[in-house]
PDB file of C-alpha atoms in Angstrom:
ATOM      1  CA  MET A  18      23.968  89.236 -47.369  1.00 96.00           C
ATOM      2  CA  GLN A  19      22.220  88.327 -50.632  1.00 95.00           C
ATOM      3  CA  ASN A  20      24.679  90.418 -52.668  1.00 97.00           C
ATOM      4  CA  MET A  21      27.603  88.731 -50.918  1.00 96.00           C
ATOM      5  CA  GLN A  22      26.077  85.298 -51.530  1.00 96.00           C
ATOM      6  CA  ASN A  23      25.648  86.165 -55.225  1.00 96.00           C
ATOM      7  CA  ALA A  24      29.317  87.166 -55.422  1.00 97.00           C
ATOM      8  CA  ILE A  25      30.370  83.920 -53.725  1.00 96.00           C
ATOM      9  CA  ASN A  26      28.229  81.892 -56.103  1.00 94.00           C
ATOM     10  CA  GLY A  27      29.716  83.812 -59.038  1.00 95.00           C
ATOM     11  CA  ALA A  28      33.183  82.786 -57.873  1.00 95.00           C
ATOM     12  CA  SER A  29      32.101  79.103 -57.770  1.00 94.00           C
ATOM     13  CA  LEU A  30      32.420  79.081 -53.965  1.00 93.00           C
ATOM     14  CA  GLY A  31      28.743  78.546 -53.216  1.00 87.00           C
ATOM     15  CA  GLY A  32      28.353  75.981 -50.428  1.00 85.00           C
ATOM     16  CA  LYS A  33      31.992  76.341 -49.409  1.00 91.00           C
ATOM     17  CA  ILE A  34      31.659  79.767 -47.772  1.00 94.00           C
ATOM     18  CA  LYS A  35      28.635  80.508 -45.600  1.00 95.00           C
ATOM     19  CA  VAL A  36      27.192  84.008 -45.170  1.00 97.00           C
ATOM     20  CA  SER A  37      25.651  85.038 -41.869  1.00 97.00           C
ATOM     21  CA  THR A  38      25.327  87.993 -39.494  1.00 97.00           C
ATOM     22  CA  VAL A  39      25.567  88.101 -35.714  1.00 97.00           C
ATOM     23  CA  HIS A  40      22.819  88.794 -33.164  1.00 97.00           C
ATOM     24  CA  SER A  41      22.893  89.484 -29.442  1.00 96.00           C
ATOM     25  CA  MET A  42      20.491  87.665 -27.131  1.00 96.00           C
ATOM     26  CA  ALA A  43      18.442  90.892 -27.108  1.00 95.00           C
ATOM     27  CA  VAL A  44      16.893  89.709 -30.376  1.00 97.00           C
ATOM     28  CA  LEU A  45      14.718  87.475 -28.182  1.00 97.00           C
ATOM     29  CA  GLY A  46      11.587  88.946 -26.673  1.00 96.00           C
ATOM     30  CA  GLN A  47      11.212  85.881 -24.429  1.00 95.00           C
ATOM     31  CA  SER A  48      13.822  83.322 -23.372  1.00 95.00           C
ATOM     32  CA  ASP A  49      12.815  81.795 -20.030  1.00 94.00           C
ATOM     33  CA  PRO A  50      11.993  78.958 -19.905  1.00 95.00           C
ATOM     34  CA  PRO A  51      13.956  77.852 -22.985  1.00 97.00           C
ATOM     35  CA  SER A  52      10.947  76.083 -24.515  1.00 97.00           C
ATOM     36  CA  SER A  53       9.098  79.431 -24.646  1.00 97.00           C
ATOM     37  CA  GLY A  54      11.831  81.244 -26.594  1.00 98.00           C
ATOM     38  CA  LEU A  55      10.429  83.811 -29.034  1.00 98.00           C
ATOM     39  CA  PHE A  56      11.950  86.530 -31.169  1.00 98.00           C
ATOM     40  CA  SER A  57      10.877  90.072 -30.307  1.00 97.00           C
ATOM     41  CA  PRO A  58       7.780  90.925 -32.419  1.00 97.00           C
ATOM     42  CA  SER A  59       9.423  94.092 -33.741  1.00 96.00           C
ATOM     43  CA  TYR A  60      12.260  92.042 -35.253  1.00 96.00           C
ATOM     44  CA  GLN A  61      10.194  89.201 -36.711  1.00 96.00           C
ATOM     45  CA  PRO A  62       9.399  90.801 -40.108  1.00 95.00           C
ATOM     46  CA  ALA A  63      13.097  91.335 -40.879  1.00 95.00           C
ATOM     47  CA  LEU A  64      14.078  87.983 -39.363  1.00 97.00           C
ATOM     48  CA  LYS A  65      11.612  86.085 -41.535  1.00 97.00           C
ATOM     49  CA  GLY A  66      13.471  87.090 -44.693  1.00 96.00           C
ATOM     50  CA  LEU A  67      16.878  86.552 -43.063  1.00 97.00           C
ATOM     51  CA  LEU A  68      15.942  83.075 -41.824  1.00 98.00           C
ATOM     52  CA  GLN A  69      14.600  82.131 -45.246  1.00 98.00           C
ATOM     53  CA  PHE A  70      17.997  83.161 -46.624  1.00 97.00           C
ATOM     54  CA  HIS A  71      19.714  80.856 -44.121  1.00 97.00           C
ATOM     55  CA  LYS A  72      17.373  77.991 -44.973  1.00 97.00           C
ATOM     56  CA  ASP A  73      17.876  78.420 -48.734  1.00 95.00           C
ATOM     57  CA  ASN A  74      21.678  78.598 -48.449  1.00 94.00           C
ATOM     58  CA  GLY A  75      22.317  76.179 -45.592  1.00 94.00           C
ATOM     59  CA  SER A  76      23.991  78.912 -43.550  1.00 96.00           C
ATOM     60  CA  PRO A  77      23.754  79.242 -39.758  1.00 97.00           C
ATOM     61  CA  PHE A  78      21.915  81.747 -37.587  1.00 98.00           C
ATOM     62  CA  ALA A  79      24.657  83.378 -35.472  1.00 98.00           C
ATOM     63  CA  ILE A  80      24.045  84.320 -31.835  1.00 98.00           C
ATOM     64  CA  ASN A  81      26.114  85.636 -28.904  1.00 98.00           C
ATOM     65  CA  PRO A  82      25.036  83.949 -25.641  1.00 98.00           C
ATOM     66  CA  TYR A  83      26.805  85.216 -22.519  1.00 97.00           C
ATOM     67  CA  PRO A  84      25.947  83.397 -19.264  1.00 97.00           C
ATOM     68  CA  PHE A  85      28.208  85.994 -17.596  1.00 97.00           C
ATOM     69  CA  PHE A  86      25.585  88.684 -18.127  1.00 95.00           C
ATOM     70  CA  ALA A  87      22.853  86.356 -16.847  1.00 95.00           C
ATOM     71  CA  TYR A  88      24.868  85.881 -13.658  1.00 96.00           C
ATOM     72  CA  GLN A  89      25.343  89.631 -13.260  1.00 94.00           C
ATOM     73  CA  SER A  90      21.567  90.032 -13.114  1.00 92.00           C
ATOM     74  CA  ASP A  91      21.171  87.120 -10.658  1.00 92.00           C
ATOM     75  CA  SER A  92      24.307  86.734  -8.550  1.00 92.00           C
ATOM     76  CA  ARG A  93      23.226  83.886  -6.283  1.00 90.00           C
ATOM     77  CA  PRO A  94      25.875  81.146  -5.708  1.00 90.00           C
ATOM     78  CA  GLU A  95      23.659  78.520  -7.348  1.00 91.00           C
ATOM     79  CA  THR A  96      23.392  80.717 -10.425  1.00 95.00           C
ATOM     80  CA  LEU A  97      27.183  80.942 -10.677  1.00 95.00           C
ATOM     81  CA  ALA A  98      27.528  77.147 -10.623  1.00 94.00           C
ATOM     82  CA  PHE A  99      24.772  76.901 -13.254  1.00 95.00           C
ATOM     83  CA  CYS A 100      26.606  79.407 -15.463  1.00 97.00           C
ATOM     84  CA  LEU A 101      30.062  77.815 -15.029  1.00 95.00           C
ATOM     85  CA  PHE A 102      28.995  74.223 -15.906  1.00 92.00           C
ATOM     86  CA  GLN A 103      29.746  73.215 -12.322  1.00 90.00           C
ATOM     87  CA  PRO A 104      27.703  70.669 -10.340  1.00 87.00           C
ATOM     88  CA  ASN A 105      24.337  72.162  -9.400  1.00 88.00           C
ATOM     89  CA  ALA A 106      20.723  71.201  -8.755  1.00 87.00           C
ATOM     90  CA  GLY A 107      19.664  72.186 -12.268  1.00 91.00           C
ATOM     91  CA  ARG A 108      16.623  74.151 -13.434  1.00 94.00           C
ATOM     92  CA  VAL A 109      13.454  72.574 -14.783  1.00 95.00           C
ATOM     93  CA  ASP A 110      11.819  74.035 -17.886  1.00 96.00           C
ATOM     94  CA  SER A 111       8.188  74.486 -16.813  1.00 95.00           C
ATOM     95  CA  GLY A 112       7.055  74.144 -20.416  1.00 94.00           C
ATOM     96  CA  ASN A 113       8.364  70.645 -21.135  1.00 95.00           C
ATOM     97  CA  GLY A 114       9.770  69.299 -17.840  1.00 94.00           C
ATOM     98  CA  ILE A 115      13.365  69.134 -19.133  1.00 93.00           C
ATOM     99  CA  LYS A 116      16.013  69.801 -16.491  1.00 92.00           C
ATOM    100  CA  TYR A 117      18.816  72.108 -17.620  1.00 94.00           C
ATOM    101  CA  MET A 118      22.203  71.772 -15.937  1.00 93.00           C
ATOM    102  CA  ASN A 119      23.888  74.872 -17.389  1.00 95.00           C
ATOM    103  CA  MET A 120      22.984  78.340 -18.665  1.00 97.00           C
ATOM    104  CA  PHE A 121      24.716  77.933 -22.040  1.00 97.00           C
ATOM    105  CA  ASP A 122      22.393  75.100 -23.079  1.00 96.00           C
ATOM    106  CA  ALA A 123      19.381  77.045 -21.816  1.00 97.00           C
ATOM    107  CA  GLN A 124      20.302  80.135 -23.825  1.00 98.00           C
ATOM    108  CA  VAL A 125      21.064  78.198 -27.022  1.00 98.00           C
ATOM    109  CA  ASP A 126      17.841  76.177 -26.728  1.00 98.00           C
ATOM    110  CA  SER A 127      15.800  79.356 -26.238  1.00 98.00           C
ATOM    111  CA  VAL A 128      17.114  80.481 -29.645  1.00 98.00           C
ATOM    112  CA  HIS A 129      16.231  77.062 -31.097  1.00 98.00           C
ATOM    113  CA  SER A 130      12.691  77.442 -29.732  1.00 98.00           C
ATOM    114  CA  ALA A 131      12.424  80.901 -31.283  1.00 98.00           C
ATOM    115  CA  LEU A 132      13.553  79.518 -34.651  1.00 98.00           C
ATOM    116  CA  SER A 133      11.029  76.682 -34.385  1.00 98.00           C
ATOM    117  CA  ALA A 134       8.217  79.110 -33.523  1.00 97.00           C
ATOM    118  CA  MET A 135       8.853  80.922 -36.813  1.00 97.00           C
ATOM    119  CA  GLY A 136       8.970  77.696 -38.819  1.00 97.00           C
ATOM    120  CA  PHE A 137      12.775  77.460 -39.167  1.00 98.00           C
ATOM    121  CA  LYS A 138      13.688  74.685 -36.727  1.00 95.00           C
ATOM    122  CA  ASP A 139      16.137  73.150 -39.219  1.00 95.00           C
ATOM    123  CA  VAL A 140      18.294  76.297 -39.459  1.00 97.00           C
ATOM    124  CA  GLU A 141      21.561  75.577 -37.656  1.00 97.00           C
ATOM    125  CA  ILE A 142      22.693  77.760 -34.762  1.00 98.00           C
ATOM    126  CA  MET A 143      26.256  79.042 -34.523  1.00 98.00           C
ATOM    127  CA  VAL A 144      27.660  80.677 -31.388  1.00 98.00           C
ATOM    128  CA  ALA A 145      29.682  83.554 -32.796  1.00 98.00           C
ATOM    129  CA  GLU A 146      30.792  84.818 -29.381  1.00 97.00           C
ATOM    130  CA  THR A 147      30.794  83.631 -25.798  1.00 98.00           C
ATOM    131  CA  GLY A 148      33.237  84.127 -22.959  1.00 98.00           C
ATOM    132  CA  TRP A 149      33.845  85.291 -19.404  1.00 98.00           C
ATOM    133  CA  PRO A 150      35.982  88.222 -18.192  1.00 97.00           C
ATOM    134  CA  TYR A 151      38.932  87.539 -15.907  1.00 97.00           C
ATOM    135  CA  SER A 152      38.849  91.004 -14.316  1.00 96.00           C
ATOM    136  CA  GLY A 153      36.484  93.923 -13.802  1.00 96.00           C
ATOM    137  CA  ASP A 154      35.614  96.944 -11.719  1.00 96.00           C
ATOM    138  CA  SER A 155      35.233  96.589  -7.962  1.00 95.00           C
ATOM    139  CA  ASN A 156      31.438  96.880  -8.193  1.00 95.00           C
ATOM    140  CA  GLU A 157      31.089  94.106 -10.800  1.00 95.00           C
ATOM    141  CA  VAL A 158      30.095  90.597  -9.722  1.00 95.00           C
ATOM    142  CA  GLY A 159      31.548  87.585 -11.515  1.00 96.00           C
ATOM    143  CA  PRO A 160      34.813  88.627 -13.190  1.00 97.00           C
ATOM    144  CA  SER A 161      37.831  86.599 -12.005  1.00 96.00           C
ATOM    145  CA  ILE A 162      40.536  84.401 -13.488  1.00 95.00           C
ATOM    146  CA  GLU A 163      39.060  81.416 -11.624  1.00 94.00           C
ATOM    147  CA  ASN A 164      35.586  81.961 -13.090  1.00 95.00           C
ATOM    148  CA  ALA A 165      36.867  82.727 -16.595  1.00 96.00           C
ATOM    149  CA  LYS A 166      39.002  79.597 -16.638  1.00 93.00           C
ATOM    150  CA  ALA A 167      36.117  77.511 -15.301  1.00 93.00           C
ATOM    151  CA  TYR A 168      33.622  78.828 -17.864  1.00 95.00           C
ATOM    152  CA  ASN A 169      35.806  78.526 -20.943  1.00 95.00           C
ATOM    153  CA  GLY A 170      37.405  75.242 -19.859  1.00 90.00           C
ATOM    154  CA  ASN A 171      34.107  73.593 -18.942  1.00 91.00           C
ATOM    155  CA  LEU A 172      32.454  74.948 -22.104  1.00 94.00           C
ATOM    156  CA  ILE A 173      35.165  73.337 -24.236  1.00 90.00           C
ATOM    157  CA  ALA A 174      34.724  70.036 -22.377  1.00 88.00           C
ATOM    158  CA  HIS A 175      30.946  70.240 -22.831  1.00 90.00           C
ATOM    159  CA  LEU A 176      31.278  70.871 -26.574  1.00 91.00           C
ATOM    160  CA  LYS A 177      33.865  68.100 -27.009  1.00 86.00           C
ATOM    161  CA  SER A 178      31.554  65.633 -25.266  1.00 83.00           C
ATOM    162  CA  MET A 179      29.147  65.974 -28.249  1.00 85.00           C
ATOM    163  CA  VAL A 180      26.190  65.512 -25.893  1.00 86.00           C
ATOM    164  CA  GLY A 181      24.545  68.629 -27.349  1.00 90.00           C
ATOM    165  CA  THR A 182      21.696  70.516 -25.706  1.00 93.00           C
ATOM    166  CA  PRO A 183      18.401  69.008 -24.500  1.00 93.00           C
ATOM    167  CA  LEU A 184      16.583  70.238 -27.628  1.00 95.00           C
ATOM    168  CA  MET A 185      19.508  69.505 -29.977  1.00 94.00           C
ATOM    169  CA  PRO A 186      21.119  66.333 -28.600  1.00 90.00           C
ATOM    170  CA  GLY A 187      24.051  64.466 -30.048  1.00 86.00           C
ATOM    171  CA  LYS A 188      25.890  67.292 -31.739  1.00 87.00           C
ATOM    172  CA  SER A 189      28.166  70.175 -30.869  1.00 89.00           C
ATOM    173  CA  VAL A 190      27.133  73.709 -31.786  1.00 95.00           C
ATOM    174  CA  ASP A 191      29.960  75.503 -33.630  1.00 95.00           C
ATOM    175  CA  THR A 192      31.255  77.930 -31.005  1.00 97.00           C
ATOM    176  CA  TYR A 193      33.788  80.759 -31.023  1.00 97.00           C
ATOM    177  CA  LEU A 194      35.403  81.969 -27.799  1.00 96.00           C
ATOM    178  CA  PHE A 195      35.527  85.666 -27.041  1.00 97.00           C
ATOM    179  CA  ALA A 196      38.233  86.678 -27.080  1.00 95.00           C
ATOM    180  CA  LEU A 197      41.732  85.848 -28.256  1.00 93.00           C
ATOM    181  CA  TYR A 198      43.164  89.042 -26.758  1.00 92.00           C
ATOM    182  CA  ASP A 199      42.042  91.981 -24.630  1.00 92.00           C
ATOM    183  CA  GLU A 200      40.416  94.998 -26.268  1.00 90.00           C
ATOM    184  CA  ASP A 201      42.272  97.405 -24.006  1.00 86.00           C
ATOM    185  CA  LEU A 202      40.712 100.576 -25.491  1.00 91.00           C
ATOM    186  CA  LYS A 203      37.098  99.366 -25.389  1.00 91.00           C
ATOM    187  CA  PRO A 204      34.776 101.694 -23.442  1.00 94.00           C
ATOM    188  CA  GLY A 205      32.439 100.617 -20.657  1.00 94.00           C
ATOM    189  CA  PRO A 206      32.988  98.657 -17.406  1.00 95.00           C
ATOM    190  CA  GLY A 207      36.424  97.191 -16.721  1.00 95.00           C
ATOM    191  CA  SER A 208      35.202  93.695 -17.603  1.00 96.00           C
ATOM    192  CA  GLU A 209      34.732  94.785 -21.233  1.00 96.00           C
ATOM    193  CA  ARG A 210      38.515  95.072 -21.545  1.00 95.00           C
ATOM    194  CA  ALA A 211      39.282  91.734 -19.858  1.00 95.00           C
ATOM    195  CA  PHE A 212      37.879  88.891 -21.970  1.00 96.00           C
ATOM    196  CA  GLY A 213      41.172  87.984 -23.643  1.00 96.00           C
ATOM    197  CA  LEU A 214      42.910  84.635 -23.276  1.00 95.00           C
ATOM    198  CA  TYR A 215      46.040  86.620 -24.160  1.00 90.00           C
ATOM    199  CA  LYS A 216      47.243  90.112 -23.381  1.00 83.00           C
ATOM    200  CA  SER A 217      48.473  92.619 -25.940  1.00 78.00           C
ATOM    201  CA  ASP A 218      52.110  91.708 -25.093  1.00 84.00           C
ATOM    202  CA  LEU A 219      51.348  88.117 -26.261  1.00 83.00           C
ATOM    203  CA  SER A 220      51.547  86.696 -22.727  1.00 88.00           C
ATOM    204  CA  MET A 221      48.849  84.197 -21.708  1.00 91.00           C
ATOM    205  CA  THR A 222      46.316  85.568 -19.219  1.00 93.00           C
ATOM    206  CA  TYR A 223      45.344  82.073 -18.087  1.00 91.00           C
ATOM    207  CA  ASP A 224      45.600  78.603 -19.603  1.00 88.00           C
ATOM    208  CA  VAL A 225      42.243  77.281 -20.736  1.00 85.00           C
ATOM    209  CA  GLY A 226      43.848  74.170 -22.225  1.00 77.00           C
ATOM    210  CA  ILE A 227      43.730  74.931 -25.957  1.00 77.00           C
ATOM    211  CA  SER A 228      47.221  76.313 -26.547  1.00 70.00           C
ATOM    212  CA  LYS A 229      49.751  74.011 -28.183  1.00 67.00           C
ATOM    213  CA  SER A 230      52.022  74.115 -25.136  1.00 62.00           C
ATOM    214  CA  SER A 231      49.239  73.125 -22.743  1.00 56.00           C
ATOM    215  CA  GLN A 232      48.425  70.081 -24.889  1.00 53.00           C
ATOM    216  CA  THR A 233      52.026  68.839 -25.025  1.00 47.00           C
ATOM    217  CA  PRO A 234      52.528  65.800 -22.787  1.00 46.00           C
ATOM    218  CA  PRO A 235      54.665  66.672 -19.752  1.00 46.00           C
ATOM    219  CA  THR A 236      58.216  65.372 -19.495  1.00 47.00           C
ATOM    220  CA  PRO A 237      58.219  62.163 -17.452  1.00 45.00           C
ATOM    221  CA  LYS A 238      59.511  62.689 -13.941  1.00 46.00           C
ATOM    222  CA  THR A 239      61.392  60.291 -11.713  1.00 46.00           C
ATOM    223  CA  PRO A 240      58.790  58.260  -9.816  1.00 47.00           C
ATOM    224  CA  VAL A 241      58.397  59.232  -6.195  1.00 44.00           C
ATOM    225  CA  THR A 242      57.490  56.570  -3.665  1.00 43.00           C
ATOM    226  CA  PRO A 243      54.036  57.565  -2.394  1.00 44.00           C
ATOM    227  CA  GLN A 244      53.517  58.071   1.301  1.00 42.00           C
ATOM    228  CA  PRO A 245      51.119  55.491   2.721  1.00 41.00           C
ATOM    229  CA  LYS A 246      47.643  56.655   3.612  1.00 41.00           C
ATOM    230  CA  PRO A 247      45.762  55.206   6.549  1.00 38.00           C
ATOM    231  CA  THR A 248      42.762  53.973   4.555  1.00 45.00           C
ATOM    232  CA  ALA A 249      41.904  52.487   1.181  1.00 44.00           C
ATOM    233  CA  THR A 250      40.703  55.192  -1.166  1.00 63.00           C
ATOM    234  CA  GLY A 251      38.933  53.000  -3.714  1.00 90.00           C
ATOM    235  CA  TRP A 252      37.178  54.382  -6.783  1.00 93.00           C
ATOM    236  CA  CYS A 253      34.729  57.245  -7.241  1.00 93.00           C
ATOM    237  CA  VAL A 254      31.588  56.272  -9.187  1.00 93.00           C
ATOM    238  CA  PRO A 255      28.097  57.727  -9.745  1.00 93.00           C
ATOM    239  CA  LYS A 256      25.346  56.782  -7.333  1.00 90.00           C
ATOM    240  CA  ALA A 257      22.444  54.721  -8.645  1.00 89.00           C
ATOM    241  CA  GLY A 258      19.414  56.578  -9.964  1.00 89.00           C
ATOM    242  CA  ILE A 259      21.194  59.800 -10.944  1.00 89.00           C
ATOM    243  CA  SER A 260      19.771  61.463 -14.062  1.00 89.00           C
ATOM    244  CA  ASP A 261      21.809  61.818 -17.244  1.00 89.00           C
ATOM    245  CA  ALA A 262      21.480  65.611 -16.971  1.00 87.00           C
ATOM    246  CA  GLN A 263      23.123  65.626 -13.534  1.00 87.00           C
ATOM    247  CA  LEU A 264      25.802  63.169 -14.677  1.00 91.00           C
ATOM    248  CA  GLN A 265      26.517  65.296 -17.748  1.00 90.00           C
ATOM    249  CA  SER A 266      27.061  68.306 -15.488  1.00 87.00           C
ATOM    250  CA  SER A 267      29.524  66.311 -13.372  1.00 88.00           C
ATOM    251  CA  LEU A 268      31.223  64.975 -16.522  1.00 90.00           C
ATOM    252  CA  ASP A 269      31.639  68.495 -17.914  1.00 87.00           C
ATOM    253  CA  TYR A 270      32.986  69.759 -14.607  1.00 86.00           C
ATOM    254  CA  ALA A 271      35.500  66.922 -14.163  1.00 87.00           C
ATOM    255  CA  CYS A 272      36.846  67.140 -17.720  1.00 87.00           C
ATOM    256  CA  GLY A 273      37.127  70.907 -17.377  1.00 80.00           C
ATOM    257  CA  GLN A 274      39.579  70.604 -14.488  1.00 79.00           C
ATOM    258  CA  GLY A 275      42.613  69.573 -16.540  1.00 77.00           C
ATOM    259  CA  ILE A 276      42.299  65.776 -16.379  1.00 87.00           C
ATOM    260  CA  ASP A 277      42.827  63.640 -19.498  1.00 89.00           C
ATOM    261  CA  CYS A 278      39.368  62.732 -20.822  1.00 91.00           C
ATOM    262  CA  SER A 279      40.670  61.413 -24.143  1.00 91.00           C
ATOM    263  CA  PRO A 280      39.896  57.746 -23.209  1.00 93.00           C
ATOM    264  CA  ILE A 281      36.154  58.569 -23.343  1.00 93.00           C
ATOM    265  CA  GLN A 282      36.426  60.367 -26.684  1.00 90.00           C
ATOM    266  CA  PRO A 283      35.633  58.434 -29.899  1.00 90.00           C
ATOM    267  CA  GLY A 284      38.314  55.796 -30.423  1.00 90.00           C
ATOM    268  CA  GLY A 285      39.380  55.839 -26.776  1.00 91.00           C
ATOM    269  CA  ALA A 286      39.584  52.689 -24.661  1.00 93.00           C
ATOM    270  CA  CYS A 287      36.633  53.812 -22.529  1.00 94.00           C
ATOM    271  CA  PHE A 288      34.403  55.343 -25.224  1.00 94.00           C
ATOM    272  CA  GLU A 289      32.191  52.258 -25.320  1.00 93.00           C
ATOM    273  CA  PRO A 290      29.592  51.938 -23.975  1.00 93.00           C
ATOM    274  CA  ASN A 291      28.812  55.401 -25.378  1.00 93.00           C
ATOM    275  CA  THR A 292      26.553  56.510 -22.533  1.00 93.00           C
ATOM    276  CA  VAL A 293      26.604  59.548 -20.263  1.00 92.00           C
ATOM    277  CA  ALA A 294      26.671  57.276 -17.206  1.00 93.00           C
ATOM    278  CA  SER A 295      29.737  55.354 -18.392  1.00 94.00           C
ATOM    279  CA  HIS A 296      31.653  58.448 -19.477  1.00 94.00           C
ATOM    280  CA  ALA A 297      30.773  60.273 -16.257  1.00 94.00           C
ATOM    281  CA  ALA A 298      31.949  57.342 -14.150  1.00 94.00           C
ATOM    282  CA  TYR A 299      35.380  57.387 -15.791  1.00 95.00           C
ATOM    283  CA  ALA A 300      35.757  61.184 -15.587  1.00 93.00           C
ATOM    284  CA  MET A 301      34.528  61.475 -11.988  1.00 93.00           C
ATOM    285  CA  ASN A 302      36.915  58.758 -10.856  1.00 93.00           C
ATOM    286  CA  LEU A 303      39.870  60.263 -12.723  1.00 93.00           C
ATOM    287  CA  TYR A 304      39.127  63.667 -11.166  1.00 91.00           C
ATOM    288  CA  TYR A 305      39.021  62.057  -7.710  1.00 90.00           C
ATOM    289  CA  GLN A 306      42.265  60.102  -8.232  1.00 90.00           C
ATOM    290  CA  ASN A 307      44.035  63.339  -9.253  1.00 88.00           C
ATOM    291  CA  SER A 308      42.710  65.232  -6.235  1.00 85.00           C
ATOM    292  CA  ALA A 309      43.669  65.086  -2.557  1.00 80.00           C
ATOM    293  CA  LYS A 310      41.246  62.127  -2.310  1.00 83.00           C
ATOM    294  CA  ASN A 311      39.198  63.692   0.417  1.00 79.00           C
ATOM    295  CA  PRO A 312      35.570  62.516   0.686  1.00 79.00           C
ATOM    296  CA  TRP A 313      34.338  65.805  -0.749  1.00 79.00           C
ATOM    297  CA  ASN A 314      36.449  65.232  -3.863  1.00 84.00           C
ATOM    298  CA  CYS A 315      33.977  62.425  -4.671  1.00 89.00           C
ATOM    299  CA  ASP A 316      30.763  64.312  -3.979  1.00 84.00           C
ATOM    300  CA  PHE A 317      29.740  66.061  -7.214  1.00 86.00           C
ATOM    301  CA  SER A 318      26.657  67.623  -5.591  1.00 79.00           C
ATOM    302  CA  GLN A 319      25.848  64.307  -3.886  1.00 79.00           C
ATOM    303  CA  THR A 320      25.767  62.351  -7.156  1.00 86.00           C
ATOM    304  CA  ALA A 321      28.870  60.189  -6.516  1.00 90.00           C
ATOM    305  CA  THR A 322      30.140  57.715  -3.959  1.00 91.00           C
ATOM    306  CA  LEU A 323      33.287  55.750  -3.159  1.00 90.00           C
ATOM    307  CA  THR A 324      33.442  52.023  -3.823  1.00 91.00           C
ATOM    308  CA  SER A 325      35.974  49.274  -3.145  1.00 90.00           C
ATOM    309  CA  GLN A 326      34.920  47.414  -6.311  1.00 90.00           C
ATOM    310  CA  ASN A 327      37.188  48.100  -9.265  1.00 93.00           C
ATOM    311  CA  PRO A 328      35.022  49.355 -12.183  1.00 93.00           C
ATOM    312  CA  THR A 329      37.736  48.515 -14.761  1.00 93.00           C
ATOM    313  CA  TYR A 330      36.361  46.605 -17.766  1.00 92.00           C
ATOM    314  CA  ASN A 331      37.898  45.196 -20.967  1.00 91.00           C
ATOM    315  CA  ASN A 332      40.727  47.574 -21.942  1.00 91.00           C
ATOM    316  CA  CYS A 333      39.248  50.488 -19.981  1.00 94.00           C
ATOM    317  CA  ILE A 334      41.432  50.862 -16.918  1.00 92.00           C
ATOM    318  CA  TYR A 335      40.143  52.870 -13.954  1.00 93.00           C
ATOM    319  CA  PRO A 336      43.039  54.211 -11.869  1.00 90.00           C
ATOM    320  CA  GLY A 337      42.634  53.906  -8.133  1.00 85.00           C
ATOM    321  CA  GLY A 338      42.343  51.352  -5.412  1.00 72.00           C
ATOM    322  CA  SER A 339      44.246  51.065  -2.152  1.00 57.00           C
ATOM    323  CA  THR A 340      47.275  53.309  -1.590  1.00 42.00           C
TER     324      THR A 340
END
């Protein structure tokens, strides 16, 4: 790494090209709870020099967190929701009392804690790989197109929200999805050959919402007169007293289901006030309005409720009301 950095500096590209190397989560000797994250003692001597290199050059420490593997070792339904950024009860870090609403944040923060414990808390973290397989062997738990689409889609929504992690709030960790295409000759369980968003024939395995075609606005269709419903549907809004962590989980879930969350992105009509509660309210309602409008479509693990009061404000229009 030092030789490569010297070559980059010699080519007057220092600061423009960063040098790093990738680590699996096995580099941690302790990761649960996240606040107790520590590097394995056997790796610490080598890591000390490597982390000093990162600090001196402003380059990131690269890690490969895979909530999929965490779920495989604990396949309870609540663990799946926690790993897929779906509404869940959350998990409290016994070391600092912080409630985590997804496994990705917990894994990344455990690395942050390990960096801090070695005196390198200012070294940035980069996620060099993360993903979820869409298929696997019959004895594997977790692989499916539904789960893969949920994980990658909700991860993208979480990163775009810029909420960050509990220990690194307000910023998005640079993250690379694994993988663009299947590695169809890779040995091991069937899931190892099924992480690709695309297949080797260039066909899309499933649409996670980042391809150019999936971002193209649909062709307007001739309006269809809606069939009357027997009751007023109203608007779906968060209940009072719900924590930001729970609302963030609901926000990530809603925006990961294909709705248009651009109004709550910077510059959007509903970006201000820039709070989790306000953004979650817009996203939860939009998800509900695009659903079958059953009561359970406005549940979000009992964090939301229906109201007859229109929450529209200024130029931020909330769709909904009586139908």
